[in-house]
Every structure is written in structure tokens, then in C-alpha cells.
Amino acid sequence: MPSPRPSDVLDWPAATPRAGRPVATAAERRRSRLRRKIKDNITAYSLLCAAILIFAMFSWYPIVRGVLLSFQQVDFVNPPTWVGFGNFARLFEDPLFGVAWRNTLLFTAFALVFGFAVPFLAAVLLNEIRHARAYFRLAVYLPVMLPPVVTALMWKWFYDPGPGLFNSALNAVGLPGGQWLDSSTTAMLSLVFVSTWANMGSTTLIYLAALQTIPGELYEAAELDGAGMWRRLRHVTFPQTRFVLLVLLLLQIVATMQVFTEPYVMTGGGPDDSTVTVLLLLYRYAFVYNDFGSASAMSLLLFVALGVFSAMYVRLTRRVDA
Amino acid sequence: MTTTLPRKKKRAEAPSGRTLVSPSQLRTRGGKTLYVIVFVCTFVAFTIAFLFPLYWAVTGAMKTPAELAATPATLVPREWHPESFAEAWDQMNLGKYFLNTVVVAGGAWLVQLAVDVPAAFALSKLRPKFGNVVLGLMLVTLMLPAAALLVPTYVTVTDLPLLHLNLINSPTAIWLPAAANAFNIYLLKRFFDQIPDELIEAARLDGAGPVRTLWRIILPISRPILAVVSILTIVAAWKDFIWPLLVFPDTGKQTLSVMLQRVAIDMPLNLLVAGMVLASIPMIALFLVFQRQIFAGLTAGSIKG
């Protein structure tokens, strides 16, 4: 049911006959209501104008501009020229283009395996633990607060094949060290590891919050029906958190497909282009080759690839709130 | 998770509630032993995974460069050099970069509140004609992956439409685009929606205009959501990397993240690590003080807690 608009309700005192005041006629009431409505609209739009201007300039206009740029050649000296699908053709001719997409999909796939399973297991575990809850929450969320550049630089140092933390630890227990970022087979996986470490705090706590809303009676009922722990996990915990799992799945896909800071800071795309991601290549096109047209074409492709996921994510999260 | 929004009064009081493991199982001797083992393992695992790296960085900064480069690495510095923090501060001119970052994050915060709060209030309580269209157009921007807007927004910032201003190297290049934050407007609007209209009518009958109502009535009772939005905004601005990297080619204007990345190759490792630790301290302090707001922001607006 729509709540009454304030403007309607506010007519009430004016319309109430008061002592010593003539009763307002219907026409007068209508006029005053209209006046109030107009005034309300003017106030509302004057409060909204800053936001509308800023959205127009930094959101709506760039959306349109991005689409236009994808089909133009721009050098900021001459007026832009239309090149049709030329920018896209250029991208498809670039051997790195396919590599970048493959690397990014690989990153997303790994990140989903780790970034999805590990936090969920951590949350299930934390939900059972009854002591030092605040400590666990603090610990798992601490890395989220670090600036991503700091995390990336720190892990780059940890991964150092010489005096790095990992190889020192492995050597200490008699295991051979790895090449981590210096080998094209492990570099991407090493980046996924960093990203998971840095971001799992938020996912874990969201899962934990979802787990805490599961009514205890469901577990009790399942137990009475003879369901063991695994079956309770499968038939109660999973279905009850399915929605949150789905929402975070979408969020993770959208976020990890845009990975940039880790490869940019830690590997620069190497070794052997094994960590060139879509966004890293997009960055190179725009800010190294100064080819804003092709970079925009790449943005458009990224949007096409991710727009559906983003839209689903926004719709789902909004539905929960409503 | 305790979201601070009203109407959501029915919160799961789960901590003591029944979970996956049955309480009777936990009460048996075997159950108790198993619980202790699991607890200790989790405790150790979490500490090693999340706190040990920070310990490693803080102590690493205090080692000599020779000790840092030696294999195998030492768990505790042989010699303590806490002065490397001061040295890092001087050599990297950290004071300036801290100030730059504070200006960027603080400005982004103020501009966002100044733009988004009145907008959310107008959309929620004054409900102008086409208000839903405006809100819808704002929310549509959430469906775009941020990276897709990177290039066109950069191009826009180098030459603002109609005004033809170039914002490169100016903090406004960060403040203004940050204010176009549909998520914040949505969070605020949702909170304002739950404030009863009667309150606003009462204020109006007392002769308060909309601006006064917003300032004197709405803002004071909206403190929880304002805190959440503020924290989200400041943390995001402090952590951001790619956008400041693009809009601050002038090395003197850069933020901490961009500067650290730039000097990473040339700096002695102990000083670089010291700089990294120093750059993280404000965020960690913020986290320790505003945990509740941060955790609330995590679930507010996204998923039912």
C-alpha cells in the first residue's frame, strides 16, 4: 500500500475548520494542494540537482561516451573519426587479446574455487565455535582493510624465491621452494592466492551472518529424523544459505573478472604474459599505447560479458531488501 | 550481524542458538575434546594466516637490509632498528603523501555526503515527479562493471563537457566521480524511507522548511546509516588504486598507494616495508574503532543478515 504523500496529509490542518476562520472551499483547497505540490517539487529538485549533475557528468555521459569511443579513433589532436568495428578488429588481431581473456577466466575460475569454498567452510566452522568470536572476526577481516597495493607489495616480497617468507618456511621443514611469481605455470595461481587472502574476510562474514539466521529448529528436526552432520549440512545449511551463495557467486564473478591491482603491481603481466588480464591489457591500450578507441571497445566487451551478472546481482540484492 | 537499520528489529540471536552440531553431542566428553581440538586448530590457523603476515611486515621493517636479504629468513630480528620507520618517513616524504591521501579521502567523503544525502532525502521524503525515474537511472549505473567506465570517465575528466576543464592532478578528479555513488544514495534512501512521515509533517507544521527538517530532524536520527556510509566511503577512497594512478601523473600529488607502487623498485626493502606498514596504520586504527559500522556496512544493503 503506498503511504500517503506528505503533501496530501499536510493539507489536513489547513482544511480543518478552526474557530474564527471561514471554511476553505473545495477549489481553494485544490489550489493550495497544487501550490504545495509545485513547491515540493521545486525543493526536491533543488536538493537533487547536485546529484543529477554529477551523475550526468561522471556516470551517464561516460556510458554514452564509452559506446561512441568504441567506434571511433581518437588522438585528442584531430577530431575523432568513425572507424566502425575497426577497434574491435584490432583487438581480435592482437595475440594478447585471447591470452588476456583466457588468463582472466582462469583467475576467476580459481578465485571461485578458493574464494567461494574456503570462506564458506571458514564460516561454517566459525559458526560452531563459541569462544573468541570477536577475535576470529577481527583476524579474518583485517586483511580487507589493508590498501590493496600494500597487500600486493607485501606478498610480492613473501613470494621472493630467495629470502621470501614462503621459501624460507618450506626450506625450514625440508621442502624445496617454489618459483611462485617467476614461473608462468604458478604465477596466476599465486595471484589468486593473494586475492583470496585479501578478500575472504568480507565473504566469510557475510556467510556467517547468513548462517546465523538459520532457525535452530531446522537442525533439531533434521536430527530427530536421523540426519547426521553431513546430511544436516547438505539438507539444511546449504538450502538455507543458497540465496546468499548465489548472490556472492555473482559478486565474485563480477569482481574477479576486473582484477587489476595484483597483476599490475606484482607481475606486470609476466612472466611470458601469463598474468596479463583483460583490465591490464585495457590499461595498456589506453594509457601506454594511447589508443582510447580500442580500450573503449575492450570495455564494451567486458561490459557485455559482465553486464548480465551485474544486473542479476543488483536485482537479487534489491529484492532481498524490499 | 547487527545492522543498525530500523524495522529490522528481529535479528537472529544465533550465538547461543542451535547450529549444525547438536548441543548434546558437544556435552559428551568426546564432543568436548573434539571442540577444544577444533578450536585450537582454527585459532592457530587464523592467527598464522591473517596476523602472522602483519607481524612479518612490522618486524621485517625493523631488520637491516642485509638481514632481510639473507636466507633463511629470521623469525625475530637479530638487531632491532625501529628508526627505519622514521627513516622511511623522511626518505619517501611520507608526510606529504599522507596529507595527499587524507585530502583525497576526506574530500571524497564530504562531497559524497553533501551530494548524496540531500538527493536521498528528496527522493525518499519529498517524492518529486519523475523521482523514480531519476532513482532508476542512478541504480542502473550499479549494473555496469566499474572497469567498463574507466576509460570514458578518464576521457571526461580530462575535458569536462561544456565546462572544458581538465581535472587531471586535481583532487576534484577523485571527489566528483566518487559522489556519483548510487549505492550510497540507495542505502540512505532506504533508511530515510523507514522514518515515519508523521515526524516530517510535525516538523513542517512547526514551520520548518525541508532543508531545516533534513538538518535538524533527519540527520540526527540517521547517525547510524551516516556512519556506515562515511566509513564505506573513506575506506574505499583510501584503498583505491587504479583511479588515483590515472588521475595523478604529477608525482607530488599522488596518494600513498600510488607512490608506494612507484618507488617500490628503488627503495631499500626495509624502508619500503616500513612505509607500507605506516600507510596501513590509519585503516587498521579505523577498523579497530569502527568495527561495528564496518561489519554493518558489509551486510547493509547487500544481503539479509
XYZ file of C-alpha atoms in Angstrom:
627
model
C 0.000 0.000 0.000
C 1.508 3.353 -0.932
C 1.954 5.519 2.109
C 0.204 8.905 1.935
C 2.280 11.580 0.347
C 3.256 14.215 2.840
C 1.717 16.865 0.665
C -1.695 15.194 0.900
C -1.572 14.746 4.602
C -0.336 18.242 5.142
C -3.481 19.722 3.684
C -5.372 18.409 6.592
C -4.779 21.185 9.134
C -5.470 23.893 6.587
C -8.717 22.184 5.639
C -9.912 21.811 9.191
C -12.335 24.499 10.149
C -10.962 26.463 13.027
C -12.734 28.874 15.231
C -12.992 32.327 13.720
C -11.878 31.198 10.287
C -14.057 30.609 7.258
C -14.125 27.069 5.901
C -11.972 26.769 2.800
C -13.849 25.890 -0.329
C -13.009 22.804 -2.331
C -11.463 24.944 -5.070
C -9.257 26.767 -2.638
C -8.140 23.509 -1.133
C -7.273 22.110 -4.521
C -5.343 25.248 -5.385
C -3.359 25.171 -2.176
C -2.631 21.496 -2.669
C -1.360 22.197 -6.158
C 0.766 25.066 -4.882
C 2.230 22.812 -2.214
C 2.939 20.139 -4.801
C 4.758 22.546 -7.059
C 6.721 23.921 -4.151
C 7.636 20.414 -3.030
C 8.840 19.525 -6.480
C 10.956 22.647 -6.733
C 12.559 21.964 -3.335
C 13.101 18.318 -4.200
C 14.814 19.085 -7.470
C 16.967 21.777 -5.932
C 18.156 19.181 -3.414
C 18.630 16.688 -6.224
C 20.357 18.955 -8.703
C 23.899 18.369 -7.449
C 23.463 14.607 -7.612
C 21.841 14.741 -11.041
C 24.611 16.970 -12.390
C 27.315 14.714 -11.031
C 25.649 11.554 -12.290
C 25.151 13.169 -15.670
C 28.771 14.204 -15.913
C 30.542 11.211 -14.388
C 28.181 8.315 -14.993
C 25.528 8.783 -17.618
C 27.578 10.793 -20.067
C 30.622 8.442 -19.818
C 28.356 5.469 -20.544
C 27.290 7.051 -23.813
C 30.792 8.339 -24.470
C 32.251 4.867 -23.927
C 29.991 3.336 -26.527
C 30.803 6.110 -29.017
C 34.534 5.862 -28.348
C 34.448 2.150 -29.146
C 33.662 3.002 -32.755
C 35.980 5.995 -33.054
C 39.627 6.698 -33.442
C 40.746 9.449 -31.081
C 44.123 11.097 -30.671
C 42.965 14.273 -28.878
C 44.563 16.427 -31.563
C 42.332 15.832 -34.567
C 38.587 15.447 -34.257
C 37.586 11.803 -33.719
C 36.946 9.746 -36.827
C 34.466 6.905 -37.159
C 36.100 3.568 -37.771
C 33.159 1.222 -37.445
C 34.293 -2.055 -35.976
C 37.944 -1.200 -36.645
C 38.839 -1.065 -32.966
C 37.306 -4.457 -32.368
C 39.160 -5.839 -35.374
C 42.395 -4.507 -33.950
C 41.722 -6.207 -30.624
C 40.967 -9.539 -32.239
C 44.206 -9.346 -34.213
C 46.210 -8.806 -31.042
C 47.509 -12.211 -29.897
C 47.436 -10.921 -26.307
C 43.692 -10.383 -26.503
C 42.870 -14.082 -26.359
C 45.600 -14.625 -23.785
C 44.171 -11.888 -21.570
C 40.677 -13.358 -21.656
C 41.961 -16.846 -21.000
C 44.076 -15.633 -18.066
C 41.177 -13.665 -16.642
C 38.799 -16.615 -16.913
C 41.438 -18.789 -15.290
C 41.818 -16.268 -12.478
C 38.048 -16.119 -11.997
C 37.754 -19.902 -12.018
C 40.496 -20.339 -9.422
C 39.191 -17.440 -7.393
C 35.752 -19.045 -7.319
C 37.134 -22.374 -6.166
C 39.145 -20.769 -3.364
C 37.200 -17.622 -2.722
C 33.940 -19.498 -2.616
C 34.730 -22.724 -0.846
C 37.272 -21.516 1.690
C 35.194 -18.679 3.158
C 32.123 -20.888 3.283
C 33.963 -23.590 5.183
C 35.522 -20.958 7.430
C 32.083 -19.509 8.148
C 30.570 -22.924 8.938
C 33.468 -23.588 11.271
C 33.266 -20.192 12.955
C 29.546 -20.612 13.443
C 30.201 -23.665 15.582
C 32.930 -22.080 17.649
C 31.670 -20.469 20.811
C 34.779 -18.787 22.090
C 36.850 -15.822 20.961
C 34.301 -14.978 18.270
C 35.350 -11.339 18.183
C 38.957 -12.340 17.658
C 38.135 -14.551 14.689
C 36.046 -11.872 13.055
C 38.795 -9.331 13.581
C 41.540 -11.578 12.260
C 39.740 -12.655 9.117
C 38.684 -9.110 8.273
C 41.991 -7.387 8.970
C 43.498 -8.028 5.509
C 40.413 -6.490 3.895
C 41.351 -3.182 5.485
C 44.873 -3.091 4.075
C 45.296 -0.987 0.952
C 45.451 -3.475 -1.967
C 48.774 -2.041 -3.113
C 50.268 -2.766 0.303
C 48.900 -6.317 0.201
C 50.308 -6.851 -3.277
C 53.753 -5.448 -2.458
C 53.869 -7.392 0.781
C 53.037 -10.685 -0.929
C 55.463 -9.987 -3.714
C 58.105 -9.921 -1.025
C 56.725 -13.091 0.625
C 56.904 -14.879 -2.725
C 60.542 -13.886 -3.311
C 62.284 -17.113 -4.325
C 65.369 -16.214 -2.265
C 64.731 -14.844 1.214
C 60.944 -14.808 0.854
C 58.666 -15.980 3.623
C 57.287 -18.972 1.727
C 60.509 -20.490 0.584
C 62.078 -19.877 3.987
C 59.175 -21.681 5.630
C 59.301 -24.533 3.110
C 63.067 -24.872 3.436
C 62.772 -24.859 7.200
C 60.687 -28.032 7.055
C 62.910 -29.535 4.385
C 60.744 -28.897 1.327
C 62.022 -27.331 -1.865
C 60.898 -23.775 -2.505
C 58.749 -22.739 -5.440
C 59.224 -20.162 -8.168
C 55.816 -18.625 -7.392
C 55.578 -15.414 -9.408
C 58.602 -16.211 -11.556
C 57.160 -19.226 -13.288
C 54.439 -18.877 -15.874
C 52.718 -22.003 -14.583
C 52.314 -20.816 -10.992
C 52.197 -17.034 -11.351
C 48.435 -16.779 -11.871
C 47.691 -19.202 -9.077
C 49.937 -17.188 -6.776
C 47.948 -14.059 -7.596
C 44.672 -15.858 -6.887
C 46.060 -16.810 -3.516
C 46.825 -13.194 -2.632
C 43.449 -12.013 -3.792
C 41.688 -14.713 -1.788
C 43.675 -13.867 1.324
C 42.905 -10.198 0.956
C 39.194 -10.534 0.268
C 37.939 -13.594 2.084
C 37.155 -11.597 5.228
C 34.108 -9.930 3.784
C 32.762 -13.106 2.181
C 33.282 -15.106 5.353
C 31.440 -12.585 7.492
C 28.537 -12.375 5.059
C 28.232 -16.174 5.087
C 28.481 -16.149 8.859
C 25.674 -13.621 9.075
C 23.571 -15.812 6.798
C 24.319 -18.932 8.828
C 23.205 -17.186 11.974
C 19.745 -16.592 10.571
C 19.079 -20.306 10.087
C 16.443 -21.303 12.639
C 17.858 -23.849 15.069
C 14.637 -25.867 14.920
C 15.516 -26.957 11.407
C 18.649 -28.646 12.647
C 16.743 -30.164 15.554
C 14.055 -31.511 13.270
C 16.634 -32.942 10.881
C 18.411 -34.554 13.782
C 15.203 -36.133 15.064
C 14.690 -37.540 11.591
C 18.058 -39.218 11.949
C 20.132 -36.936 9.747
C 23.824 -36.997 10.601
C 26.035 -33.956 10.478
C 26.839 -34.195 6.777
C 23.223 -34.617 5.838
C 22.286 -31.698 8.051
C 24.932 -29.629 6.280
C 23.633 -30.712 2.885
C 19.930 -30.534 3.543
C 19.666 -27.673 5.998
C 22.723 -25.412 5.841
C 23.061 -25.409 2.066
C 19.442 -24.796 1.101
C 19.086 -22.150 3.804
C 22.083 -20.184 2.558
C 21.529 -20.883 -1.124
C 20.416 -17.365 -1.829
C 23.433 -15.737 -0.236
C 25.677 -18.210 -2.007
C 24.131 -17.251 -5.329
C 24.410 -13.528 -4.688
C 28.046 -13.800 -3.660
C 28.787 -16.026 -6.621
C 27.601 -13.263 -8.929
C 29.504 -10.633 -6.973
C 32.696 -12.680 -7.120
C 32.432 -13.231 -10.844
C 31.937 -9.531 -11.471
C 34.743 -8.537 -9.114
C 37.365 -11.080 -10.138
C 36.876 -10.532 -13.858
C 38.073 -6.986 -13.219
C 41.302 -7.974 -11.474
C 43.988 -5.345 -11.981
C 45.996 -4.300 -8.921
C 47.605 -7.671 -8.185
C 48.951 -8.351 -11.701
C 49.873 -4.694 -12.244
C 51.840 -4.388 -9.004
C 53.169 -7.930 -8.609
C 53.997 -9.237 -12.079
C 53.281 -6.526 -14.607
C 51.626 -9.226 -16.705
C 54.630 -11.540 -16.802
C 56.253 -13.974 -16.860
C 55.603 -14.767 -20.542
C 52.316 -12.834 -20.453
C 50.895 -15.462 -18.120
C 49.245 -12.839 -15.891
C 48.056 -10.344 -18.495
C 44.413 -9.832 -17.572
C 41.664 -8.112 -19.516
C 41.892 -4.999 -17.395
C 45.679 -4.918 -17.588
C 45.503 -5.083 -21.378
C 42.773 -2.443 -21.370
C 45.042 -0.241 -19.268
C 47.905 -0.764 -21.732
C 45.745 0.109 -24.717
C 44.516 3.309 -23.114
C 47.484 4.587 -21.149
C 50.523 3.017 -22.802
C 49.518 2.900 -26.480
C 47.161 5.903 -26.118
C 44.564 4.037 -28.142
C 41.425 5.058 -26.298
C 39.197 3.713 -29.056
C 40.422 0.142 -28.722
C 40.456 0.415 -24.936
C 36.819 1.506 -25.026
C 35.995 -1.364 -27.355
C 37.532 -3.645 -24.752
C 35.448 -2.002 -22.008
C 32.361 -2.583 -24.076
C 33.230 -6.266 -24.448
C 33.849 -6.506 -20.718
C 30.511 -4.880 -20.113
C 28.760 -7.292 -22.442
C 30.464 -10.188 -20.670
C 29.637 -8.965 -17.180
C 26.559 -6.797 -17.556
C 24.200 -9.722 -17.156
C 25.891 -10.886 -13.968
C 25.920 -7.358 -12.555
C 22.282 -6.847 -13.411
C 21.317 -10.129 -11.779
C 23.363 -9.228 -8.711
C 21.747 -5.821 -8.342
C 18.258 -7.229 -8.875
C 18.719 -10.019 -6.367
C 20.204 -7.838 -3.650
C 17.494 -5.245 -4.109
C 14.778 -7.853 -3.893
C 16.053 -9.032 -0.528
C 15.865 -5.554 0.861
C 12.435 -4.704 -0.384
C 25.320 -9.254 12.108
C 23.728 -6.285 13.761
C 22.551 -3.994 11.054
C 21.613 -0.680 12.524
C 18.677 -0.051 10.260
C 15.317 0.315 11.919
C 12.441 -2.081 11.240
C 14.936 -4.917 11.145
C 14.418 -5.386 14.847
C 14.042 -9.120 14.584
C 17.665 -10.146 14.494
C 18.824 -13.696 14.768
C 20.092 -14.227 18.257
C 22.172 -17.049 16.874
C 25.307 -17.001 19.014
C 23.569 -19.122 21.624
C 21.130 -20.716 19.164
C 21.244 -24.203 17.789
C 23.728 -24.746 14.956
C 24.909 -27.624 12.854
C 26.495 -29.519 15.713
C 23.972 -30.674 18.275
C 24.431 -29.361 21.829
C 24.049 -32.833 23.334
C 26.913 -34.071 21.175
C 29.021 -31.168 22.404
C 28.317 -32.021 26.016
C 29.757 -35.530 25.843
C 33.373 -35.944 26.818
C 34.393 -36.844 23.258
C 32.466 -33.868 21.970
C 34.213 -31.536 24.368
C 37.651 -32.818 23.439
C 36.887 -32.542 19.755
C 35.619 -28.985 20.257
C 38.822 -27.978 22.022
C 40.945 -29.517 19.277
C 38.946 -27.799 16.535
C 39.019 -24.515 18.427
C 42.777 -24.576 18.944
C 43.451 -25.588 15.338
C 41.199 -22.837 13.996
C 42.727 -20.313 16.353
C 46.261 -21.204 15.273
C 45.328 -21.367 11.590
C 43.622 -17.970 11.655
C 46.465 -16.373 13.539
C 49.082 -17.730 11.156
C 47.078 -16.945 8.069
C 45.938 -13.441 8.910
C 48.041 -11.953 11.674
C 51.415 -13.534 11.051
C 51.933 -11.735 7.700
C 51.394 -8.455 9.523
C 53.869 -9.452 12.216
C 56.296 -10.370 9.456
C 55.946 -6.958 7.836
C 56.285 -4.973 11.068
C 59.371 -6.894 12.196
C 60.755 -7.017 8.643
C 60.758 -3.245 8.556
C 62.974 -3.243 11.623
C 65.575 -5.647 10.217
C 68.709 -4.461 8.469
C 68.659 -4.741 4.659
C 71.356 -7.425 4.951
C 69.240 -9.488 7.310
C 66.216 -9.064 5.053
C 68.136 -10.395 2.081
C 69.663 -13.325 3.940
C 68.391 -16.879 3.660
C 66.956 -18.427 5.656
C 64.844 -15.556 6.968
C 64.855 -14.885 10.686
C 61.679 -15.101 12.712
C 62.805 -12.421 15.157
C 65.138 -9.634 14.026
C 68.696 -10.136 15.222
C 69.047 -6.391 15.595
C 66.071 -4.119 16.077
C 66.041 -0.956 14.038
C 62.807 0.857 14.868
C 64.387 4.008 13.458
C 63.753 2.669 9.959
C 60.184 3.920 10.331
C 61.471 7.454 10.831
C 63.923 6.977 8.007
C 61.197 5.739 5.688
C 59.050 8.713 6.669
C 61.807 11.132 5.669
C 63.105 9.374 2.575
C 59.736 8.837 0.964
C 58.430 12.177 2.137
C 55.538 10.272 3.676
C 54.136 13.339 5.431
C 53.231 14.879 2.094
C 51.690 11.680 0.736
C 49.705 11.126 3.910
C 48.335 14.619 3.558
C 47.512 13.986 -0.117
C 45.658 10.801 0.802
C 43.796 12.476 3.650
C 42.727 15.289 1.326
C 41.572 12.784 -1.295
C 39.680 10.557 1.143
C 38.330 13.378 3.305
C 37.183 15.379 0.306
C 35.555 12.349 -1.287
C 33.717 11.761 1.969
C 32.459 15.335 2.374
C 31.442 15.722 -1.265
C 29.627 12.403 -1.183
C 27.657 13.305 1.917
C 26.877 16.773 0.595
C 25.601 15.373 -2.692
C 24.075 12.031 -1.747
C 22.257 12.868 1.496
C 20.060 15.681 0.090
C 19.401 13.574 -3.006
C 18.334 10.560 -0.977
C 16.188 12.763 1.262
C 14.459 14.389 -1.691
C 13.807 11.028 -3.335
C 12.574 9.467 -0.139
C 10.523 12.163 1.532
C 9.605 14.817 -1.000
C 8.922 12.249 -3.723
C 9.022 14.630 -6.669
C 7.506 13.885 -10.045
C 9.814 11.545 -12.017
C 11.726 10.842 -8.803
C 11.538 7.144 -9.509
C 12.924 7.700 -12.985
C 15.888 9.590 -11.515
C 16.479 6.886 -8.920
C 16.179 4.192 -11.565
C 18.735 5.915 -13.787
C 21.074 6.113 -10.830
C 20.634 2.457 -9.919
C 21.235 1.388 -13.495
C 24.828 2.568 -13.098
C 25.326 -0.172 -10.495
C 24.838 -2.744 -13.210
C 27.933 -1.609 -15.048
C 31.200 -3.183 -14.035
C 33.356 -0.308 -12.757
C 36.139 -1.182 -15.177
C 33.877 -0.607 -18.160
C 33.592 3.077 -17.260
C 37.276 3.603 -16.583
C 38.326 4.905 -19.983
C 35.311 7.084 -20.814
C 35.339 8.599 -17.315
C 39.039 9.342 -17.685
C 38.407 10.995 -21.028
C 35.584 13.010 -19.438
C 37.750 14.119 -16.543
C 40.446 15.404 -18.878
C 37.914 17.634 -20.581
C 34.644 18.170 -18.737
C 31.668 18.514 -21.067
C 30.520 22.132 -21.562
C 32.969 23.483 -18.959
C 36.106 22.226 -20.744
C 38.050 21.921 -17.512
C 40.869 19.466 -17.083
C 40.728 17.892 -13.632
C 43.888 15.806 -14.000
C 46.205 16.274 -10.991
C 43.377 17.863 -9.017
C 41.712 16.044 -6.117
C 38.350 17.013 -7.610
C 39.046 14.326 -10.218
C 38.513 11.874 -7.379
C 35.919 13.706 -5.306
C 33.358 14.362 -8.011
C 33.181 10.941 -9.715
C 33.126 9.333 -6.256
C 29.973 11.285 -5.415
C 28.120 9.584 -8.261
C 27.578 6.691 -5.909
C 24.215 5.063 -6.489
C 24.820 2.510 -3.789
C 25.147 5.156 -1.084
C 22.087 7.026 -2.311
C 20.183 3.761 -2.252
C 21.334 2.893 1.280
C 20.433 6.355 2.549
C 17.090 6.420 0.775
C 16.178 3.068 2.227
C 16.936 4.334 5.700
C 15.004 7.571 5.193
C 12.044 5.570 3.850
C 11.721 3.984 7.259
C 11.492 7.268 9.106
C 7.776 7.898 9.660
C 6.282 10.673 7.573
C 4.449 11.952 10.636
C 7.741 13.156 12.036
C 8.336 15.302 8.983
C 4.775 16.556 8.943
C 5.116 17.573 12.560
C 8.280 19.481 11.753
C 6.560 21.147 8.861
C 3.603 22.196 10.949
C 6.078 23.756 13.320
C 7.252 25.824 10.392
C 10.447 24.046 9.449
C 11.339 24.035 5.782
C 12.647 20.882 4.088
C 16.288 21.867 4.500
C 15.787 22.589 8.171
C 13.862 19.336 8.576
C 16.696 17.442 6.946
C 19.310 19.149 9.084
C 17.547 19.180 12.433
C 15.321 16.096 12.357
C 16.507 13.589 9.772
C 20.267 13.797 10.150
C 20.348 13.368 13.929
C 18.259 10.184 13.785
C 20.177 8.906 10.773
C 23.511 8.779 12.542
C 23.891 5.000 12.240
C 23.481 4.966 8.470
C 25.578 8.109 8.074
C 28.345 6.357 9.997
C 28.101 3.308 7.739
C 28.143 5.377 4.561
C 31.006 7.528 5.862
C 33.168 4.563 6.746
C 32.469 2.807 3.453
C 33.379 5.963 1.568
C 36.579 6.746 3.450
C 37.856 3.174 3.349
C 37.111 2.879 -0.366
C 38.923 6.137 -1.104
C 41.945 5.152 0.984
C 42.204 1.741 -0.682
C 41.589 2.827 -4.243
C 44.492 2.399 -6.615
C 43.699 2.393 -10.301
C 41.762 5.666 -10.435
C 44.311 7.734 -8.451
C 47.012 6.103 -10.576
C 45.342 7.517 -13.671
C 44.431 10.986 -12.496
C 47.646 11.898 -10.657
C 50.501 11.750 -13.183
C 52.169 14.515 -11.123
C 54.210 12.501 -8.625
C 53.908 15.182 -5.935
C 50.114 14.925 -5.876
C 49.832 11.145 -5.668
C 48.221 9.171 -2.885
C 50.124 6.745 -0.656
C 49.194 3.647 -2.672
C 50.275 5.143 -5.974
C 53.501 6.499 -4.503
C 54.423 3.208 -2.798
C 53.923 1.305 -6.026
C 56.030 3.867 -7.913
C 59.018 3.803 -5.562
C 58.828 0.058 -4.840
C 61.708 -0.871 -7.142
C 64.206 1.751 -6.000
C 63.588 1.772 -2.253
C 65.632 -0.393 0.103
C 63.277 -3.194 1.098
C 63.265 -2.419 4.821
C 62.246 1.187 4.182
C 59.602 0.168 1.649
C 58.086 -2.272 4.113
C 58.200 0.380 6.838
C 56.354 2.732 4.508
C 53.759 0.051 3.773
C 53.179 -0.518 7.480
C 52.792 3.208 8.099
C 50.365 3.565 5.181
C 48.180 0.804 6.626
C 48.010 2.100 10.189
C 45.162 4.599 9.643
C 42.960 1.905 8.097
C 43.701 -0.568 10.862
C 43.033 2.069 13.509
C 39.785 2.980 11.775
C 38.855 -0.682 11.709
C 39.509 -1.190 15.404
C 37.455 1.870 16.318
C 34.573 1.447 13.869
C 34.262 -2.344 13.645
C 30.540 -2.265 14.250
C 29.853 0.217 11.470
C 32.172 -1.659 9.124
C 30.516 -5.000 9.760
C 27.099 -3.383 9.453
C 28.119 -1.871 6.127
C 29.147 -5.313 4.976
C 25.634 -6.645 5.207
C 23.560 -3.468 4.954
C 22.130 -3.065 1.522
C 23.582 -6.275 0.260
C 22.269 -9.323 1.945
C 19.788 -10.058 4.636
C 21.925 -10.608 7.726
